Coordinates of N, CA and C in Angstrom, one line a residue:
X1 N -11.5 33.2 -9.2 CA -10.9 32.8 -7.9 C -11.7 31.7 -7.3
X2 N -13.1 31.8 -7.4 CA -13.9 30.8 -6.8 C -13.7 29.5 -7.5
X3 N -13.6 29.5 -8.9 CA -13.4 28.3 -9.6 C -12.1 27.7 -9.3
X4 N -11.0 28.5 -9.0 CA -9.7 27.9 -8.7 C -9.8 27.3 -7.3
X5 N -10.4 27.9 -6.4 CA -10.6 27.3 -5.0 C -11.3 26.0 -5.1
X6 N -12.3 25.9 -6.0 CA -13.1 24.7 -6.1 C -12.2 23.6 -6.7
X7 N -11.4 23.9 -7.7 CA -10.5 22.9 -8.2 C -9.5 22.4 -7.2
X8 N -9.0 23.3 -6.4 CA -8.1 22.9 -5.3 C -8.7 22.1 -4.3
X9 N -10.1 22.2 -4.1 CA -10.8 21.4 -3.1 C -11.3 20.1 -3.6
X10 N -11.1 19.8 -4.9 CA -11.6 18.6 -5.4 C -10.9 17.4 -4.8
X11 N -11.7 16.3 -4.5 CA -11.1 15.1 -3.9 C -10.5 14.3 -5.1
X12 N -9.2 14.1 -5.0 CA -8.5 13.3 -6.0 C -8.1 12.0 -5.4
X13 N -8.6 10.9 -6.0 CA -8.3 9.6 -5.6 C -8.1 8.7 -6.7
X14 N -7.2 7.7 -6.6 CA -7.1 6.6 -7.6 C -8.2 5.7 -7.4
X15 N -8.9 5.4 -8.5 CA -10.1 4.5 -8.4 C -9.6 3.1 -8.5
X16 N -9.7 2.3 -7.4 CA -9.2 0.9 -7.4 C -10.3 0.0 -8.1
X17 N -11.5 0.5 -8.3 CA -12.5 -0.4 -8.9 C -13.4 -1.0 -7.9
X18 N -14.6 -1.4 -8.3 CA -15.6 -2.0 -7.4 C -15.0 -3.3 -6.8
X19 N -14.1 -4.0 -7.5 CA -13.7 -5.3 -7.0 C -12.9 -5.1 -5.7
X20 N -12.3 -3.9 -5.5 CA -11.6 -3.7 -4.2 C -12.5 -3.3 -3.1
X21 N -13.7 -2.8 -3.4 CA -14.6 -2.5 -2.3 C -14.2 -1.3 -1.5
X22 N -13.5 -0.3 -2.1 CA -13.1 0.9 -1.4 C -14.4 1.7 -1.1
X23 N -14.4 2.3 0.0 CA -15.5 3.2 0.4 C -14.9 4.6 0.8
X24 N -15.1 5.6 -0.1 CA -14.7 6.9 0.2 C -15.8 7.9 -0.1
X25 N -16.1 8.8 0.8 CA -17.2 9.7 0.6 C -16.8 10.8 -0.4
X26 N -17.7 11.2 -1.3 CA -17.6 12.4 -2.1 C -16.2 12.4 -2.8
X27 N -16.0 11.6 -3.8 CA -14.8 11.5 -4.5 C -14.9 11.8 -6.0
X28 N -13.8 12.1 -6.6 CA -13.8 12.3 -8.0 C -12.6 11.5 -8.5
X29 N -12.8 10.7 -9.5 CA -11.7 9.9 -10.0 C -10.9 10.7 -11.0
X30 N -9.6 10.3 -11.1 CA -8.7 10.9 -12.0 C -8.1 9.9 -13.0
X31 N -8.1 10.2 -14.3 CA -7.5 9.3 -15.3 C -6.0 9.4 -15.2
X32 N -5.4 8.3 -14.7 CA -3.9 8.4 -14.6 C -3.2 8.3 -15.9
X33 N -3.9 8.1 -17.0 CA -3.2 8.1 -18.3 C -3.0 9.5 -18.8
X34 N -3.7 10.4 -18.2 CA -3.5 11.8 -18.7 C -2.2 12.3 -18.3
X35 N -1.6 13.3 -19.1 CA -0.3 13.8 -18.8 C -0.5 14.9 -17.7
X36 N -0.5 14.6 -16.5 CA -0.7 15.5 -15.4 C 0.5 15.4 -14.4
X37 N 1.0 16.5 -14.0 CA 2.1 16.6 -13.0 C 1.5 16.4 -11.7
X38 N 1.3 15.2 -11.2 CA 0.6 14.9 -10.0 C 1.4 15.4 -8.8
X39 N 2.7 15.4 -8.9 CA 3.6 15.9 -7.8 C 3.4 17.3 -7.6
X40 N 3.3 18.1 -8.7 CA 3.1 19.6 -8.5 C 1.7 19.8 -8.0
X41 N 0.7 19.0 -8.4 CA -0.7 19.2 -8.0 C -0.8 18.9 -6.5
X42 N -0.1 17.8 -6.1 CA -0.1 17.5 -4.6 C 0.5 18.6 -3.8
X43 N 1.6 19.2 -4.3 CA 2.2 20.3 -3.6 C 1.3 21.5 -3.4
X44 N 0.5 21.8 -4.5 CA -0.4 22.9 -4.4 C -1.5 22.6 -3.4
X45 N -2.0 21.4 -3.5 CA -3.1 21.0 -2.6 C -2.7 21.0 -1.2
X46 N -1.5 20.5 -0.9 CA -1.0 20.5 0.5 C -0.8 21.9 1.0
X47 N -0.3 22.8 0.1 CA -0.1 24.2 0.5 C -1.4 24.9 0.9
X48 N -2.4 24.6 0.1 CA -3.7 25.2 0.3 C -4.5 24.6 1.5
X49 N -4.1 23.4 1.9 CA -4.9 22.7 2.9 C -4.1 22.3 4.1
X50 N -2.9 23.0 4.3 CA -2.0 22.7 5.4 C -2.8 22.7 6.8
X51 N -3.6 23.7 6.9 CA -4.3 23.8 8.2 C -5.3 22.7 8.5
X52 N -5.7 21.9 7.4 CA -6.6 20.8 7.6 C -6.0 19.5 8.0
X53 N -4.6 19.5 7.9 CA -3.9 18.3 8.2 C -3.9 18.1 9.7
X54 N -4.4 17.0 10.3 CA -4.4 16.8 11.7 C -2.9 16.4 12.2
X55 N -2.7 16.4 13.5 CA -1.4 16.1 14.0 C -1.1 14.6 13.7
X56 N -2.1 13.7 13.8 CA -1.8 12.3 13.5 C -2.8 11.8 12.5
X57 N -2.4 10.9 11.6 CA -3.3 10.3 10.6 C -3.5 8.9 11.0
X58 N -4.7 8.4 10.7 CA -4.9 7.0 11.0 C -4.3 6.1 9.9
X59 N -3.8 4.9 10.4 CA -3.2 4.0 9.5 C -3.9 2.7 9.6
X60 N -3.9 1.9 8.5 CA -4.4 0.5 8.6 C -3.5 -0.3 9.5
X61 N -4.0 -1.3 10.1 CA -3.2 -2.2 10.9 C -3.4 -3.6 10.3
X62 N -2.6 -4.6 10.7 CA -2.6 -5.9 10.2 C -3.7 -6.8 10.8
X63 N -4.9 -6.3 10.9 CA -6.0 -7.1 11.3 C -7.2 -6.4 10.7
X64 N -8.4 -7.1 10.8 CA -9.6 -6.6 10.2 C -10.1 -5.3 11.0
X65 N -10.0 -4.2 10.4 CA -10.3 -3.0 11.1 C -10.6 -1.8 10.1
X66 N -11.6 -1.1 10.4 CA -11.9 0.1 9.6 C -11.3 1.3 10.3
X67 N -10.6 2.1 9.5 CA -10.0 3.3 10.0 C -10.6 4.5 9.3
X68 N -10.9 5.5 10.1 CA -11.5 6.8 9.5 C -10.8 8.0 10.1
X69 N -10.9 9.1 9.4 CA -10.4 10.4 9.9 C -11.7 11.3 9.9
X70 N -11.7 12.1 10.9 CA -12.9 13.0 11.1 C -12.4 14.5 11.1
X71 N -12.7 15.2 10.1 CA -12.4 16.6 10.0 C -13.5 17.3 9.3
X72 N -14.2 18.2 10.0 CA -15.4 18.9 9.4 C -16.4 17.9 8.9
X73 N -16.6 16.8 9.6 CA -17.6 15.8 9.2 C -17.2 15.0 7.9
X74 N -16.0 15.2 7.5 CA -15.5 14.4 6.3 C -15.1 13.0 6.9
X75 N -15.1 12.0 6.0 CA -14.8 10.7 6.5 C -14.1 9.9 5.4
X76 N -13.1 9.2 5.8 CA -12.3 8.3 4.9 C -12.3 6.9 5.5
X77 N -12.7 5.9 4.7 CA -12.7 4.6 5.2 C -11.7 3.8 4.4
X78 N -10.8 3.1 5.1 CA -9.9 2.2 4.4 C -10.6 1.0 3.9
X79 N -10.0 0.2 3.0 CA -10.6 -1.0 2.5 C -10.8 -2.0 3.6
X80 N -12.0 -2.6 3.6 CA -12.4 -3.6 4.6 C -12.1 -5.0 4.1
X81 N -12.3 -5.1 2.8 CA -12.1 -6.5 2.2 C -11.4 -6.3 0.9
X82 N -10.3 -7.1 0.6 CA -9.5 -6.9 -0.5 C -9.8 -8.1 -1.5
X83 N -10.1 -7.9 -2.7 CA -10.4 -8.9 -3.6 C -9.2 -9.4 -4.3
X84 N -9.0 -10.7 -4.4 CA -7.9 -11.4 -5.1 C -8.4 -12.1 -6.3
X85 N -7.4 -12.6 -7.1 CA -7.7 -13.2 -8.3 C -8.5 -14.5 -8.1
X86 N -8.4 -15.2 -7.0 CA -9.0 -16.4 -6.7 C -10.0 -16.3 -5.5
X87 N -10.6 -15.1 -5.3 CA -11.5 -15.0 -4.2 C -11.2 -13.6 -3.5
X88 N -11.3 -13.6 -2.2 CA -11.1 -12.4 -1.5 C -10.2 -12.7 -0.3
X89 N -9.6 -11.6 0.2 CA -8.7 -11.7 1.4 C -9.3 -10.7 2.4
X90 N -9.5 -11.2 3.6 CA -9.8 -10.3 4.7 C -8.5 -9.8 5.3
X91 N -8.5 -8.6 5.9 CA -7.3 -8.1 6.5 C -6.9 -9.0 7.7
X92 N -7.9 -9.7 8.3 CA -7.6 -10.6 9.4 C -6.8 -11.8 9.0
X93 N -6.6 -12.0 7.7 CA -5.9 -13.2 7.2 C -4.4 -13.0 7.5
X94 N -3.9 -11.8 7.7 CA -2.5 -11.5 7.9 C -2.2 -11.6 9.4
X95 N -1.6 -12.7 9.9 CA -1.3 -12.9 11.3 C 0.1 -13.3 11.5
X96 N 0.8 -12.8 12.5 CA 2.1 -13.2 12.9 C 2.3 -12.7 14.3
X97 N 3.3 -13.3 15.0 CA 3.6 -12.8 16.3 C 4.1 -11.4 16.3
X98 N 3.7 -10.6 17.3 CA 4.2 -9.2 17.3 C 3.8 -8.4 16.2
X99 N 2.5 -8.4 15.8 CA 2.1 -7.6 14.7 C 2.3 -6.1 15.0
X100 N 3.0 -5.4 14.2 CA 3.3 -4.0 14.6 C 2.1 -3.1 14.2
X101 N 2.0 -2.0 14.8 CA 1.1 -0.9 14.4 C 1.9 0.0 13.5
X102 N 1.2 0.5 12.5 CA 1.8 1.5 11.6 C 1.5 2.9 12.1
X103 N 2.5 3.5 12.6 CA 2.3 4.8 13.3 C 2.2 5.9 12.2
X104 N 1.4 6.9 12.5 CA 1.2 8.0 11.7 C 2.3 9.0 11.8
X105 N 2.8 9.6 10.7 CA 3.8 10.6 10.8 C 3.3 12.0 11.2
X106 N 4.1 12.9 11.5 CA 3.7 14.2 11.9 C 3.4 15.0 10.6
X107 N 2.9 16.2 10.8 CA 2.6 17.1 9.7 C 3.8 17.3 8.8
X108 N 4.9 17.7 9.5 CA 6.1 18.0 8.7 C 6.6 16.8 7.9
X109 N 6.5 15.6 8.5 CA 7.0 14.4 7.9 C 6.1 14.2 6.6
X110 N 4.8 14.4 6.8 CA 3.9 14.2 5.6 C 4.3 15.1 4.5
X111 N 4.5 16.4 4.8 CA 4.8 17.3 3.8 C 6.1 17.1 3.1
X112 N 7.0 16.5 3.8 CA 8.4 16.3 3.3 C 8.5 14.9 2.6
X113 N 7.6 14.0 2.9 CA 7.8 12.6 2.5 C 7.1 12.3 1.2
X114 N 7.8 12.3 0.1 CA 7.2 12.1 -1.2 C 7.9 11.0 -2.0
X115 N 9.2 10.9 -1.7 CA 10.0 10.0 -2.6 C 10.7 8.9 -1.8
X116 N 10.7 7.7 -2.3 CA 11.3 6.6 -1.6 C 12.8 6.8 -1.7
X117 N 13.5 6.6 -0.5 CA 14.9 6.7 -0.5 C 15.7 5.4 -0.1
X118 N 14.9 4.4 0.2 CA 15.6 3.2 0.6 C 14.6 2.0 0.7
X119 N 15.1 0.8 0.7 CA 14.3 -0.4 0.7 C 15.0 -1.5 1.4
X120 N 14.4 -2.2 2.3 CA 14.9 -3.5 2.8 C 13.8 -4.5 2.9
X121 N 14.2 -5.8 2.9 CA 13.2 -6.9 3.0 C 13.8 -8.0 3.8
X122 N 13.0 -8.5 4.7 CA 13.4 -9.7 5.5 C 12.2 -10.7 5.5
X123 N 12.6 -12.0 5.7 CA 11.6 -13.0 5.8 C 11.7 -13.8 7.1
X124 N 10.6 -14.2 7.6 CA 10.6 -15.0 8.8 C 10.5 -16.5 8.4
X125 N 11.4 -17.3 8.8 CA 11.4 -18.8 8.7 C 11.1 -19.2 7.2
X126 N 11.7 -18.5 6.3 CA 11.5 -18.8 4.9 C 12.7 -19.6 4.4
X127 N 12.6 -20.9 4.4 CA 13.7 -21.8 3.9 C 13.1 -22.8 2.9
X128 N 14.0 -23.5 2.3 CA 13.5 -24.5 1.3 C 12.7 -25.6 2.0
X129 N 13.1 -25.9 3.3 CA 12.4 -27.0 4.0 C 10.9 -26.6 4.3
X130 N 10.7 -25.5 4.9 CA 9.4 -25.2 5.3 C 8.5 -24.7 4.1
X131 N 9.2 -24.2 3.1 CA 8.5 -23.9 1.9 C 7.9 -25.1 1.2
X132 N 8.7 -26.1 1.0 CA 8.2 -27.3 0.3 C 7.3 -28.1 1.2
X133 N 7.4 -28.0 2.5 CA 6.5 -28.8 3.4 C 5.1 -28.1 3.6
X134 N 5.0 -26.9 3.1 CA 3.7 -26.3 3.2 C 3.5 -25.4 4.4
X135 N 4.6 -25.2 5.2 CA 4.4 -24.3 6.4 C 4.3 -22.9 5.9
X136 N 3.4 -22.1 6.6 CA 3.2 -20.8 6.2 C 4.4 -19.9 6.5
X137 N 4.7 -19.0 5.6 CA 5.8 -18.1 5.8 C 5.4 -16.7 5.6
X138 N 5.8 -15.8 6.4 CA 5.4 -14.4 6.2 C 6.7 -13.5 6.0
X139 N 6.6 -12.6 5.0 CA 7.7 -11.7 4.7 C 7.3 -10.3 5.0
X140 N 8.2 -9.5 5.3 CA 8.0 -8.0 5.5 C 8.9 -7.2 4.7
X141 N 8.4 -6.4 3.9 CA 9.3 -5.4 3.1 C 9.0 -4.0 3.6
X142 N 10.1 -3.4 4.0 CA 9.9 -2.0 4.5 C 10.6 -1.0 3.5
X143 N 9.8 -0.1 3.0 CA 10.3 0.9 2.1 C 10.3 2.2 2.8
X144 N 11.5 2.8 3.0 CA 11.6 4.1 3.7 C 11.5 5.3 2.7
X145 N 10.7 6.2 3.0 CA 10.7 7.4 2.2 C 10.7 8.6 3.2
X146 N 11.9 9.2 3.2 CA 12.1 10.3 4.2 C 11.9 9.7 5.6
X147 N 10.9 10.2 6.4 CA 10.8 9.8 7.8 C 9.7 8.9 8.0
X148 N 9.1 8.3 7.0 CA 8.0 7.4 7.2 C 8.3 6.1 6.4
X149 N 7.3 5.1 6.5 CA 7.6 3.8 5.9 C 6.3 3.3 5.1
X150 N 6.6 2.4 4.2 CA 5.6 1.6 3.6 C 5.9 0.2 4.0
X151 N 4.8 -0.6 4.3 CA 5.1 -1.9 4.7 C 4.3 -2.9 3.8
X152 N 4.9 -3.9 3.3 CA 4.3 -4.9 2.5 C 4.4 -6.2 3.2
X153 N 3.3 -6.9 3.3 CA 3.3 -8.2 3.9 C 3.1 -9.3 2.8
X154 N 4.0 -10.3 2.8 CA 3.9 -11.4 1.9 C 3.6 -12.6 2.6
X155 N 2.5 -13.3 2.3 CA 2.2 -14.6 3.0 C 2.1 -15.7 1.9
X156 N 2.8 -16.8 2.1 CA 2.8 -17.9 1.2 C 2.6 -19.2 2.0
X157 N 1.7 -20.0 1.4 CA 1.6 -21.4 2.0 C 1.5 -22.4 0.9
X158 N 2.4 -23.3 0.9 CA 2.5 -24.3 -0.2 C 2.5 -25.7 0.3
X159 N 1.6 -26.5 -0.2 CA 1.5 -27.9 0.1 C 2.0 -28.8 -1.0
X160 N 1.8 -30.1 -0.9 CA 2.3 -31.0 -2.0 C 1.5 -30.8 -3.3
X161 N 0.2 -30.4 -3.2 CA -0.5 -30.2 -4.4 C -1.3 -28.9 -4.4
X162 N -0.9 -28.0 -3.6 CA -1.7 -26.7 -3.5 C -0.7 -25.6 -3.1
X163 N -1.1 -24.4 -3.4 CA -0.3 -23.2 -3.1 C -1.2 -22.0 -2.9
X164 N -1.1 -21.2 -1.9 CA -1.8 -20.0 -1.7 C -0.8 -18.9 -1.3
X165 N -1.1 -17.7 -1.7 CA -0.2 -16.6 -1.4 C -0.9 -15.3 -1.5
X166 N -0.3 -14.3 -0.9 CA -0.9 -13.0 -0.9 C 0.2 -12.0 -0.7
X167 N 0.1 -10.8 -1.2 CA 1.0 -9.7 -1.0 C 0.2 -8.5 -0.8
X168 N 0.3 -7.8 0.4 CA -0.5 -6.7 0.7 C 0.4 -5.5 1.0
X169 N 0.1 -4.4 0.4 CA 0.9 -3.1 0.5 C 0.1 -2.1 1.4
X170 N 0.9 -1.5 2.3 CA 0.4 -0.3 3.0 C 1.2 0.8 2.5
X171 N 0.6 1.7 1.6 CA 1.4 2.7 1.0 C 0.9 4.1 1.2
X172 N 1.8 5.0 1.4 CA 1.3 6.4 1.6 C 0.8 7.1 0.3
X173 N -0.1 7.9 0.5 CA -0.7 8.6 -0.7 C 0.0 9.8 -1.1
X174 N 1.1 10.1 -0.5 CA 1.9 11.3 -0.9 C 3.0 11.0 -1.9
X175 N 3.1 9.8 -2.3 CA 4.2 9.4 -3.3 C 3.9 10.0 -4.6
X176 N 4.9 10.4 -5.3 CA 4.7 10.9 -6.7 C 5.9 10.4 -7.5
X177 N 5.6 9.4 -8.4 CA 6.6 8.8 -9.3 C 7.9 8.4 -8.6
X178 N 7.8 7.6 -7.6 CA 9.0 7.2 -6.9 C 9.8 6.1 -7.7
X179 N 11.0 5.9 -7.5 CA 11.8 4.9 -8.1 C 12.0 3.8 -7.1
X180 N 11.6 2.6 -7.4 CA 11.6 1.4 -6.5 C 12.6 0.4 -6.9
X181 N 13.5 0.0 -6.0 CA 14.4 -1.1 -6.3 C 14.1 -2.2 -5.3
X182 N 13.6 -3.3 -5.9 CA 13.2 -4.4 -5.1 C 14.4 -5.4 -4.9
X183 N 14.9 -5.6 -3.7 CA 16.1 -6.4 -3.5 C 15.9 -7.1 -2.2
X184 N 16.8 -8.0 -1.9 CA 16.7 -8.8 -0.7 C 18.1 -9.4 -0.4
X185 N 18.3 -9.7 0.9 CA 19.4 -10.5 1.3 C 19.2 -12.0 0.9
X186 N 20.2 -12.8 0.9 CA 20.1 -14.2 0.5 C 19.2 -14.9 1.5
X187 N 18.3 -15.7 0.9 CA 17.3 -16.5 1.7 C 17.2 -17.8 1.0
X188 N 17.6 -18.9 1.8 CA 17.7 -20.2 1.2 C 16.3 -20.7 0.7
X189 N 16.4 -21.1 -0.6 CA 15.2 -21.7 -1.2 C 14.1 -20.7 -1.6
X190 N 14.4 -19.4 -1.6 CA 13.4 -18.4 -1.9 C 13.4 -18.2 -3.4
X191 N 12.3 -18.5 -4.1 CA 12.2 -18.4 -5.5 C 12.4 -16.9 -6.0
X192 N 13.4 -16.7 -6.8 CA 13.7 -15.4 -7.2 C 12.6 -14.8 -8.1
X193 N 11.8 -15.6 -8.7 CA 10.8 -15.0 -9.6 C 9.8 -14.3 -8.7
X194 N 9.7 -14.7 -7.4 CA 8.8 -14.0 -6.5 C 9.1 -12.5 -6.5
X195 N 10.4 -12.2 -6.4 CA 10.9 -10.9 -6.3 C 10.6 -10.1 -7.5
X196 N 10.8 -10.7 -8.7 CA 10.5 -10.1 -9.9 C 9.0 -9.7 -10.0
X197 N 8.2 -10.7 -9.6 CA 6.7 -10.4 -9.7 C 6.3 -9.3 -8.8
X198 N 6.9 -9.3 -7.6 CA 6.5 -8.3 -6.6 C 7.1 -6.9 -7.0
X199 N 8.2 -6.9 -7.7 CA 8.8 -5.6 -8.1 C 7.9 -4.9 -9.1
X200 N 7.4 -5.7 -10.1 CA 6.5 -5.2 -11.1 C 5.2 -4.6 -10.4
X201 N 4.7 -5.4 -9.4 CA 3.5 -5.0 -8.8 C 3.7 -3.7 -8.0
X202 N 4.8 -3.7 -7.2 CA 5.1 -2.5 -6.4 C 5.2 -1.3 -7.3
X203 N 5.9 -1.4 -8.4 CA 6.0 -0.2 -9.3 C 4.7 0.2 -9.8
X204 N 3.8 -0.7 -10.1 CA 2.5 -0.4 -10.6 C 1.7 0.5 -9.6
X205 N 1.7 0.1 -8.3 CA 0.9 0.8 -7.3 C 1.6 2.0 -6.8
X206 N 3.0 2.0 -6.7 CA 3.7 3.1 -6.1 C 3.7 4.3 -7.1
X207 N 3.5 4.1 -8.4 CA 3.5 5.2 -9.3 C 2.1 5.8 -9.4
X208 N 1.3 5.6 -8.4 CA 0.0 6.3 -8.4 C 0.0 7.3 -7.2
X209 N -0.7 8.3 -7.3 CA -0.8 9.3 -6.3 C -2.2 9.5 -5.8
X210 N -2.4 9.4 -4.5 CA -3.8 9.5 -4.0 C -3.8 10.8 -3.1
X211 N -4.9 11.6 -3.3 CA -5.0 12.8 -2.5 C -6.5 12.9 -2.1
X212 N -6.8 13.2 -0.9 CA -8.1 13.5 -0.4 C -8.2 14.9 0.2
X213 N -8.7 15.8 -0.6 CA -8.7 17.2 -0.2 C -7.3 17.7 0.2
X214 N -6.3 17.2 -0.4 CA -5.0 17.6 -0.1 C -4.5 17.0 1.2
X215 N -5.3 16.1 1.8 CA -4.9 15.5 3.0 C -4.4 14.1 2.7
X216 N -3.1 13.8 3.0 CA -2.6 12.5 2.7 C -3.3 11.4 3.6
X217 N -3.6 10.3 3.0 CA -4.2 9.2 3.8 C -3.4 7.9 3.4
X218 N -3.8 6.9 4.0 CA -3.2 5.6 3.7 C -4.3 4.7 3.1
X219 N -3.9 3.9 2.2 CA -4.8 2.9 1.5 C -4.1 1.6 1.5
X220 N -4.8 0.5 1.5 CA -4.2 -0.8 1.4 C -4.8 -1.5 0.1
X221 N -3.9 -2.1 -0.6 CA -4.3 -2.8 -1.8 C -3.7 -4.2 -1.9
X222 N -4.3 -5.1 -2.6 CA -3.7 -6.4 -2.8 C -3.1 -6.6 -4.1
X223 N -1.9 -7.1 -4.2 CA -1.2 -7.3 -5.4 C -1.8 -8.5 -6.2
X224 N -1.6 -8.5 -7.5 CA -2.0 -9.6 -8.3 C -1.1 -9.7 -9.5
X225 N -1.0 -10.7 -10.2 CA -1.7 -12.0 -10.0 C -1.2 -12.7 -8.8
X226 N -1.9 -13.9 -8.5 CA -1.5 -14.7 -7.4 C 0.0 -15.0 -7.5
X227 N 0.7 -14.8 -6.4 CA 2.1 -15.0 -6.4 C 2.5 -16.5 -6.6
X228 N 1.6 -17.4 -6.3 CA 1.8 -18.8 -6.5 C 2.1 -19.1 -8.0
X229 N 1.6 -18.3 -8.9 CA 1.8 -18.5 -10.3 C 3.3 -18.4 -10.6
X230 N 4.1 -17.8 -9.7 CA 5.5 -17.6 -10.0 C 6.4 -18.7 -9.3
X231 N 5.7 -19.6 -8.5 CA 6.5 -20.5 -7.8 C 6.4 -21.9 -8.4
X232 N 7.5 -22.6 -8.4 CA 7.6 -23.9 -9.0 C 7.4 -25.0 -7.9
X233 N 6.6 -26.0 -8.2 CA 6.3 -27.1 -7.3 C 7.5 -28.0 -7.3
X234 N 7.9 -28.5 -6.1 CA 9.0 -29.5 -6.0 C 8.4 -30.9 -5.9

């Protein structure tokens, strides 16, 4: 019984690697290549640790900020700096008018929300004109899973001889093998290869499950490779 309780109390997290600079206290990595039913494991951990789940969970916001949760002196730090293929991205790099806060779901919503049920994507001022002129464009993709959301921010800036881009996901750690359909409404001049690239990246990250003592948390990751590699210069 003691051994079983110890196993249930193990901290399970996906190891993003040193390049991502994640800081999490007392963690044990899990080999995702092993044939493990992570969904069932999450269910068991949640059942055993329901009393530990606070009413509200901290979420990352679209600016440079460390978020922590405090329960019995345990601590979880979100990524402060995200490494990209051509350098690094600070969270403060993502700026737009009316930056929303990502609100934490309630306990019941956390326990119920495991599978994605819908997806929408919109872009701000993303046309062929401002894309080719180098004006920065920001996109928001919202993935609904039950009563909560995942938000992905896409930022692209293209000049006559340069291009920089980034895609950042804010994803819940309670997901277990979701099915993602990446689609969009018509957007003038939007390179379709961008969507294909993002779809592959989203599937890669969303098919991972993160658990911290059975307590769902949020993590932010940067997609790669550089989205500019998918864009054609005009």
